[in-house]
PDB file of C-alpha atoms in Angstrom:
ATOM      1  CA  GLY B  30     129.402  29.413  21.501  1.00  0.00           C
ATOM      2  CA  GLN B  31     130.686  31.486  24.357  1.00  0.00           C
ATOM      3  CA  ASN B  32     134.054  33.139  24.009  1.00  0.00           C
ATOM      4  CA  ILE B  33     136.312  35.493  25.930  1.00  0.00           C
ATOM      5  CA  ASP B  34     139.367  36.962  24.192  1.00  0.00           C
ATOM      6  CA  GLN B  35     142.279  38.734  25.805  1.00  0.00           C
ATOM      7  CA  PRO B  36     145.940  39.094  24.807  1.00  0.00           C
ATOM      8  CA  THR B  37     148.208  36.296  25.931  1.00  0.00           C
ATOM      9  CA  GLU B  38     151.043  38.486  27.153  1.00  0.00           C
ATOM     10  CA  MET B  39     151.919  42.151  27.537  1.00  0.00           C
ATOM     11  CA  THR B  40     155.048  43.974  28.644  1.00  0.00           C
ATOM     12  CA  ALA B  41     155.166  47.388  30.276  1.00  0.00           C
ATOM     13  CA  THR B  42     157.635  49.595  32.136  1.00  0.00           C
ATOM     14  CA  GLU B  43     157.587  50.386  35.827  1.00  0.00           C
ATOM     15  CA  GLY B  44     155.784  53.678  36.448  1.00  0.00           C
ATOM     16  CA  ALA B  45     153.917  53.568  33.148  1.00  0.00           C
ATOM     17  CA  ILE B  46     150.269  52.853  32.292  1.00  0.00           C
ATOM     18  CA  VAL B  47     148.978  49.691  30.645  1.00  0.00           C
ATOM     19  CA  GLN B  48     145.561  48.758  29.286  1.00  0.00           C
ATOM     20  CA  ILE B  49     144.503  45.110  29.082  1.00  0.00           C
ATOM     21  CA  ASN B  50     141.576  44.495  26.741  1.00  0.00           C
ATOM     22  CA  CYS B  51     138.903  41.839  26.899  1.00  0.00           C
ATOM     23  CA  THR B  52     136.214  41.109  24.317  1.00  0.00           C
ATOM     24  CA  TYR B  53     133.402  38.679  24.894  1.00  0.00           C
ATOM     25  CA  GLN B  54     130.530  36.835  23.247  1.00  0.00           C
ATOM     26  CA  THR B  55     128.275  35.120  25.751  1.00  0.00           C
ATOM     27  CA  SER B  56     124.708  33.919  26.084  1.00  0.00           C
ATOM     28  CA  GLY B  57     123.404  36.643  28.330  1.00  0.00           C
ATOM     29  CA  PHE B  58     125.322  39.038  30.542  1.00  0.00           C
ATOM     30  CA  ASN B  59     125.243  39.481  34.291  1.00  0.00           C
ATOM     31  CA  GLY B  60     128.466  41.375  34.735  1.00  0.00           C
ATOM     32  CA  LEU B  61     132.173  41.203  34.013  1.00  0.00           C
ATOM     33  CA  PHE B  62     134.910  40.454  36.527  1.00  0.00           C
ATOM     34  CA  TRP B  63     138.642  41.073  36.538  1.00  0.00           C
ATOM     35  CA  TYR B  64     140.914  38.947  38.707  1.00  0.00           C
ATOM     36  CA  GLN B  65     144.652  39.119  39.362  1.00  0.00           C
ATOM     37  CA  GLN B  66     146.679  35.942  39.735  1.00  0.00           C
ATOM     38  CA  HIS B  67     150.327  35.936  40.767  1.00  0.00           C
ATOM     39  CA  ALA B  68     152.300  32.874  39.731  1.00  0.00           C
ATOM     40  CA  GLY B  69     151.536  29.941  42.008  1.00  0.00           C
ATOM     41  CA  GLU B  70     148.844  31.828  43.899  1.00  0.00           C
ATOM     42  CA  ALA B  71     145.062  32.097  44.021  1.00  0.00           C
ATOM     43  CA  PRO B  72     143.196  34.483  41.722  1.00  0.00           C
ATOM     44  CA  THR B  73     142.051  37.540  43.660  1.00  0.00           C
ATOM     45  CA  PHE B  74     139.145  39.804  42.797  1.00  0.00           C
ATOM     46  CA  LEU B  75     139.919  43.212  41.318  1.00  0.00           C
ATOM     47  CA  SER B  76     136.684  44.616  39.889  1.00  0.00           C
ATOM     48  CA  TYR B  77     133.126  44.000  38.777  1.00  0.00           C
ATOM     49  CA  ASN B  78     131.283  45.950  36.063  1.00  0.00           C
ATOM     50  CA  VAL B  79     127.659  45.437  35.139  1.00  0.00           C
ATOM     51  CA  LEU B  80     126.797  48.902  33.786  1.00  0.00           C
ATOM     52  CA  ASP B  81     128.592  50.763  31.008  1.00  0.00           C
ATOM     53  CA  GLY B  82     131.326  53.112  32.038  1.00  0.00           C
ATOM     54  CA  LEU B  83     134.483  53.386  34.061  1.00  0.00           C
ATOM     55  CA  GLU B  84     134.952  52.145  37.616  1.00  0.00           C
ATOM     56  CA  GLU B  85     138.020  53.487  39.388  1.00  0.00           C
ATOM     57  CA  LYS B  86     139.662  51.843  42.355  1.00  0.00           C
ATOM     58  CA  GLY B  87     143.002  53.367  43.260  1.00  0.00           C
ATOM     59  CA  ARG B  88     145.622  52.642  40.603  1.00  0.00           C
ATOM     60  CA  PHE B  89     143.275  50.211  38.837  1.00  0.00           C
ATOM     61  CA  SER B  90     140.251  51.112  36.688  1.00  0.00           C
ATOM     62  CA  SER B  91     137.901  48.927  34.708  1.00  0.00           C
ATOM     63  CA  PHE B  92     135.740  49.951  31.781  1.00  0.00           C
ATOM     64  CA  LEU B  93     132.752  48.238  30.207  1.00  0.00           C
ATOM     65  CA  SER B  94     130.823  48.692  26.959  1.00  0.00           C
ATOM     66  CA  ARG B  95     128.005  46.149  26.783  1.00  0.00           C
ATOM     67  CA  SER B  96     126.984  47.143  23.249  1.00  0.00           C
ATOM     68  CA  LYS B  97     130.508  46.401  22.011  1.00  0.00           C
ATOM     69  CA  GLY B  98     131.093  43.343  24.179  1.00  0.00           C
ATOM     70  CA  TYR B  99     134.266  44.984  25.410  1.00  0.00           C
ATOM     71  CA  SER B 100     136.066  45.750  28.624  1.00  0.00           C
ATOM     72  CA  TYR B 101     139.494  46.915  29.629  1.00  0.00           C
ATOM     73  CA  LEU B 102     141.532  46.994  32.807  1.00  0.00           C
ATOM     74  CA  LEU B 103     143.724  50.053  33.195  1.00  0.00           C
ATOM     75  CA  LEU B 104     146.709  49.922  35.515  1.00  0.00           C
ATOM     76  CA  LYS B 105     148.448  53.196  36.358  1.00  0.00           C
ATOM     77  CA  GLU B 106     151.811  53.919  38.006  1.00  0.00           C
ATOM     78  CA  LEU B 107     152.902  50.357  37.416  1.00  0.00           C
ATOM     79  CA  GLN B 108     154.892  48.634  40.136  1.00  0.00           C
ATOM     80  CA  MET B 109     156.987  45.486  39.897  1.00  0.00           C
ATOM     81  CA  LYS B 110     154.440  43.698  42.107  1.00  0.00           C
ATOM     82  CA  ASP B 111     151.847  44.183  39.352  1.00  0.00           C
ATOM     83  CA  SER B 112     153.596  41.465  37.351  1.00  0.00           C
ATOM     84  CA  ALA B 113     150.894  38.801  37.266  1.00  0.00           C
ATOM     85  CA  SER B 114     148.221  37.275  35.076  1.00  0.00           C
ATOM     86  CA  TYR B 115     144.977  39.201  34.702  1.00  0.00           C
ATOM     87  CA  LEU B 116     141.859  37.142  34.133  1.00  0.00           C
ATOM     88  CA  CYS B 117     138.683  38.466  32.518  1.00  0.00           C
ATOM     89  CA  ALA B 118     135.450  36.571  33.258  1.00  0.00           C
ATOM     90  CA  VAL B 119     131.859  37.186  32.182  1.00  0.00           C
ATOM     91  CA  MET B 120     128.828  35.956  34.094  1.00  0.00           C
ATOM     92  CA  ASP B 121     126.303  34.570  31.630  1.00  0.00           C
ATOM     93  CA  SER B 122     122.511  34.326  31.840  1.00  0.00           C
ATOM     94  CA  ASN B 123     122.816  31.274  34.144  1.00  0.00           C
ATOM     95  CA  TYR B 124     125.163  33.166  36.482  1.00  0.00           C
ATOM     96  CA  GLN B 125     128.006  30.912  35.397  1.00  0.00           C
ATOM     97  CA  LEU B 126     131.432  32.519  34.965  1.00  0.00           C
ATOM     98  CA  ILE B 127     132.991  32.186  31.521  1.00  0.00           C
ATOM     99  CA  TRP B 128     136.727  32.785  31.766  1.00  0.00           C
ATOM    100  CA  GLY B 129     139.337  34.130  29.417  1.00  0.00           C
ATOM    101  CA  ALA B 130     142.743  32.433  29.284  1.00  0.00           C
ATOM    102  CA  GLY B 131     144.356  35.376  31.060  1.00  0.00           C
ATOM    103  CA  THR B 132     146.891  38.029  30.113  1.00  0.00           C
ATOM    104  CA  LYS B 133     150.370  37.654  31.546  1.00  0.00           C
ATOM    105  CA  LEU B 134     151.698  41.116  32.359  1.00  0.00           C
ATOM    106  CA  ILE B 135     155.458  41.534  32.610  1.00  0.00           C
ATOM    107  CA  ILE B 136     156.753  44.712  34.246  1.00  0.00           C
ATOM    108  CA  LYS B 137     160.298  45.800  33.418  1.00  0.00           C
ATOM    109  CA  PRO B 138     162.341  48.266  35.472  1.00  0.00           C
TER     110      PRO B 138
ATOM    111  CA  GLU X  21     142.481  30.357  59.308  1.00  0.00           C
ATOM    112  CA  THR X  22     140.853  32.853  57.033  1.00  0.00           C
ATOM    113  CA  GLY X  23     139.518  32.752  53.481  1.00  0.00           C
ATOM    114  CA  VAL X  24     139.716  29.545  51.491  1.00  0.00           C
ATOM    115  CA  THR X  25     142.290  26.872  52.260  1.00  0.00           C
ATOM    116  CA  GLN X  26     143.265  23.840  50.209  1.00  0.00           C
ATOM    117  CA  THR X  27     145.303  20.757  50.996  1.00  0.00           C
ATOM    118  CA  PRO X  28     147.587  19.385  49.816  1.00  0.00           C
ATOM    119  CA  ARG X  29     149.328  22.173  47.905  1.00  0.00           C
ATOM    120  CA  HIS X  30     151.197  19.688  45.743  1.00  0.00           C
ATOM    121  CA  LEU X  31     150.334  16.110  44.835  1.00  0.00           C
ATOM    122  CA  VAL X  32     152.071  13.551  42.648  1.00  0.00           C
ATOM    123  CA  MET X  33     150.142  10.378  41.962  1.00  0.00           C
ATOM    124  CA  GLY X  34     150.284   7.390  39.697  1.00  0.00           C
ATOM    125  CA  MET X  35     147.459   6.509  37.362  1.00  0.00           C
ATOM    126  CA  THR X  36     146.309   3.665  39.606  1.00  0.00           C
ATOM    127  CA  ASN X  37     146.284   5.658  42.852  1.00  0.00           C
ATOM    128  CA  LYS X  38     143.335   7.076  44.733  1.00  0.00           C
ATOM    129  CA  LYS X  39     143.697  10.435  46.435  1.00  0.00           C
ATOM    130  CA  SER X  40     141.494  13.271  47.661  1.00  0.00           C
ATOM    131  CA  LEU X  41     141.797  17.039  47.541  1.00  0.00           C
ATOM    132  CA  LYS X  42     140.346  19.039  50.402  1.00  0.00           C
ATOM    133  CA  CYS X  43     138.964  22.558  50.482  1.00  0.00           C
ATOM    134  CA  GLU X  44     137.657  24.545  53.433  1.00  0.00           C
ATOM    135  CA  GLN X  45     136.138  28.014  53.439  1.00  0.00           C
ATOM    136  CA  HIS X  46     135.943  30.210  56.541  1.00  0.00           C
ATOM    137  CA  LEU X  47     133.761  32.928  54.994  1.00  0.00           C
ATOM    138  CA  GLY X  48     130.270  31.669  55.791  1.00  0.00           C
ATOM    139  CA  HIS X  49     129.491  31.263  52.090  1.00  0.00           C
ATOM    140  CA  ASN X  50     126.782  29.004  50.699  1.00  0.00           C
ATOM    141  CA  ALA X  51     128.342  28.082  47.348  1.00  0.00           C
ATOM    142  CA  MET X  52     131.569  26.212  46.586  1.00  0.00           C
ATOM    143  CA  TYR X  53     133.274  25.410  43.297  1.00  0.00           C
ATOM    144  CA  TRP X  54     135.979  23.201  41.813  1.00  0.00           C
ATOM    145  CA  TYR X  55     137.957  24.539  38.854  1.00  0.00           C
ATOM    146  CA  LYS X  56     140.721  23.054  36.736  1.00  0.00           C
ATOM    147  CA  GLN X  57     143.430  25.433  35.536  1.00  0.00           C
ATOM    148  CA  SER X  58     145.803  24.261  32.801  1.00  0.00           C
ATOM    149  CA  ALA X  59     148.627  26.364  31.408  1.00  0.00           C
ATOM    150  CA  LYS X  60     147.479  29.057  28.975  1.00  0.00           C
ATOM    151  CA  LYS X  61     143.882  27.836  29.080  1.00  0.00           C
ATOM    152  CA  PRO X  62     140.789  29.398  30.643  1.00  0.00           C
ATOM    153  CA  LEU X  63     139.642  28.204  34.011  1.00  0.00           C
ATOM    154  CA  GLU X  64     137.357  25.195  33.549  1.00  0.00           C
ATOM    155  CA  LEU X  65     134.440  24.938  35.938  1.00  0.00           C
ATOM    156  CA  MET X  66     134.074  21.346  37.123  1.00  0.00           C
ATOM    157  CA  PHE X  67     131.472  21.331  39.887  1.00  0.00           C
ATOM    158  CA  VAL X  68     129.265  23.762  41.766  1.00  0.00           C
ATOM    159  CA  TYR X  69     127.654  23.136  45.128  1.00  0.00           C
ATOM    160  CA  SER X  70     124.982  25.275  46.734  1.00  0.00           C
ATOM    161  CA  LEU X  71     124.169  24.468  50.354  1.00  0.00           C
ATOM    162  CA  GLU X  72     125.770  21.036  49.998  1.00  0.00           C
ATOM    163  CA  GLU X  73     123.749  20.185  46.894  1.00  0.00           C
ATOM    164  CA  ARG X  74     125.451  19.775  43.539  1.00  0.00           C
ATOM    165  CA  VAL X  75     123.943  22.257  41.086  1.00  0.00           C
ATOM    166  CA  GLU X  76     126.408  22.009  38.219  1.00  0.00           C
ATOM    167  CA  ASN X  77     128.448  19.195  36.732  1.00  0.00           C
ATOM    168  CA  ASN X  78     130.146  20.283  33.552  1.00  0.00           C
ATOM    169  CA  SER X  79     130.650  16.944  31.782  1.00  0.00           C
ATOM    170  CA  VAL X  80     133.497  15.971  34.049  1.00  0.00           C
ATOM    171  CA  PRO X  81     134.854  12.393  33.725  1.00  0.00           C
ATOM    172  CA  SER X  82     133.706  10.030  36.459  1.00  0.00           C
ATOM    173  CA  ARG X  83     137.293   9.583  37.652  1.00  0.00           C
ATOM    174  CA  PHE X  84     136.669  12.905  39.445  1.00  0.00           C
ATOM    175  CA  SER X  85     134.131  12.559  42.246  1.00  0.00           C
ATOM    176  CA  PRO X  86     133.150  15.564  44.381  1.00  0.00           C
ATOM    177  CA  GLU X  87     131.791  15.483  47.907  1.00  0.00           C
ATOM    178  CA  CYS X  88     130.338  18.333  49.952  1.00  0.00           C
ATOM    179  CA  PRO X  89     129.538  17.182  53.505  1.00  0.00           C
ATOM    180  CA  ASN X  90     128.624  20.706  54.669  1.00  0.00           C
ATOM    181  CA  SER X  91     128.731  24.248  53.337  1.00  0.00           C
ATOM    182  CA  SER X  92     132.283  24.799  54.632  1.00  0.00           C
ATOM    183  CA  HIS X  93     133.992  21.724  53.226  1.00  0.00           C
ATOM    184  CA  LEU X  94     134.477  20.390  49.721  1.00  0.00           C
ATOM    185  CA  PHE X  95     136.419  17.366  48.551  1.00  0.00           C
ATOM    186  CA  LEU X  96     137.500  16.102  45.158  1.00  0.00           C
ATOM    187  CA  HIS X  97     138.154  12.376  45.108  1.00  0.00           C
ATOM    188  CA  LEU X  98     140.515  11.206  42.385  1.00  0.00           C
ATOM    189  CA  HIS X  99     140.986   7.710  40.977  1.00  0.00           C
ATOM    190  CA  THR X 100     142.582   6.186  37.881  1.00  0.00           C
ATOM    191  CA  LEU X 101     143.605   9.579  36.557  1.00  0.00           C
ATOM    192  CA  GLN X 102     145.314  10.232  33.232  1.00  0.00           C
ATOM    193  CA  PRO X 103     148.460  12.296  32.590  1.00  0.00           C
ATOM    194  CA  GLU X 104     146.305  14.975  30.909  1.00  0.00           C
ATOM    195  CA  ASP X 105     144.611  15.525  34.274  1.00  0.00           C
ATOM    196  CA  SER X 106     147.805  17.133  35.542  1.00  0.00           C
ATOM    197  CA  ALA X 107     146.857  20.739  36.332  1.00  0.00           C
ATOM    198  CA  LEU X 108     146.212  23.220  39.116  1.00  0.00           C
ATOM    199  CA  TYR X 109     142.917  22.467  40.869  1.00  0.00           C
ATOM    200  CA  LEU X 110     141.337  25.512  42.418  1.00  0.00           C
ATOM    201  CA  CYS X 111     138.567  25.645  44.946  1.00  0.00           C
ATOM    202  CA  ALA X 112     136.429  28.757  45.307  1.00  0.00           C
ATOM    203  CA  SER X 113     133.460  29.935  47.325  1.00  0.00           C
ATOM    204  CA  SER X 114     130.892  32.693  46.993  1.00  0.00           C
ATOM    205  CA  GLN X 115     127.993  34.060  48.978  1.00  0.00           C
ATOM    206  CA  GLU X 116     125.431  32.349  46.739  1.00  0.00           C
ATOM    207  CA  ALA X 117     125.601  30.258  43.560  1.00  0.00           C
ATOM    208  CA  GLY X 118     122.919  32.012  41.529  1.00  0.00           C
ATOM    209  CA  GLY X 119     123.927  35.627  41.566  1.00  0.00           C
ATOM    210  CA  PRO X 120     126.629  38.113  40.548  1.00  0.00           C
ATOM    211  CA  HIS X 121     128.807  37.373  43.525  1.00  0.00           C
ATOM    212  CA  GLU X 122     132.555  37.599  43.718  1.00  0.00           C
ATOM    213  CA  GLN X 123     134.297  34.259  44.070  1.00  0.00           C
ATOM    214  CA  TYR X 124     137.067  33.764  46.589  1.00  0.00           C
ATOM    215  CA  PHE X 125     139.742  31.283  45.586  1.00  0.00           C
ATOM    216  CA  GLY X 126     142.025  28.981  47.494  1.00  0.00           C
ATOM    217  CA  PRO X 127     145.714  28.681  46.578  1.00  0.00           C
ATOM    218  CA  GLY X 128     145.115  25.485  44.620  1.00  0.00           C
ATOM    219  CA  THR X 129     146.544  21.986  44.529  1.00  0.00           C
ATOM    220  CA  ARG X 130     149.198  21.402  41.876  1.00  0.00           C
ATOM    221  CA  LEU X 131     148.491  17.853  40.672  1.00  0.00           C
ATOM    222  CA  THR X 132     150.929  15.798  38.642  1.00  0.00           C
ATOM    223  CA  VAL X 133     149.813  12.423  37.299  1.00  0.00           C
ATOM    224  CA  THR X 134     152.665  10.098  36.355  1.00  0.00           C
TER     225      THR X 134
END
C-alpha cells in the first residue's frame, strides 16, 4: 500500500532550527510537496521537490532523496508564527496526492 | 474575492437534514477537489473534477454527492449523514488535474453532524 510517515508533534524554541522528516512508500513518484496549515485555516503551499537535493526558499528549505524515499523540511530562525501543522504529500504515478497526517510544530519563546 | 472561497465556514446538521457546501475558485484553474480532513488523520481525497467532469471518486458513500456546474464552482451535497462524517471539508483547485501542479485550498467548512 501507499504510506507517508511523519512525526505527530515536535517542539522547538524561537530562533532555533527544526527539521521535520517525511518518509514515503508510494506507487510511482511525481514529486513531493510540503504544505503549512495554521489551526483553522487552509493548507498553503511551501515547496515542491521532484529531483534529489536541497531547495532553499528564505528561512525554509526542503530536501529530497528519492532512493531513500525520504524528505525533510528545514525551518531556520524560528518565529512564533511558524507554529502550525506541516503536511507532507507525495504525488504518485497517477498524479494523485498521497498525504501524511501532518506534524504539529509548537514554538516556545 | 481572490483564491478559493468556501461557504459556509461552519455547519451543524442533524442526520436527517440535507445541506450543501459551496466552493468557488477565482484562479482560472481547470481542476477542483473535495477533501475530508479529520483530526490527526491524513487528508482524504473524495472527488476530483477536471473541466467540470468527474475524474476521481475515491469510494465515497453515496450520502455525499458532488456537483460541478462550471470550472469555477464546486458543490458537495449532503444528506442523511452520520456522526463520523463530522470533519473539516476542504476544497482545492489546481491548474490541471493530471500533472505536478500545486493545489490551492479554501479555508474549509467545519461540519458537525448531530
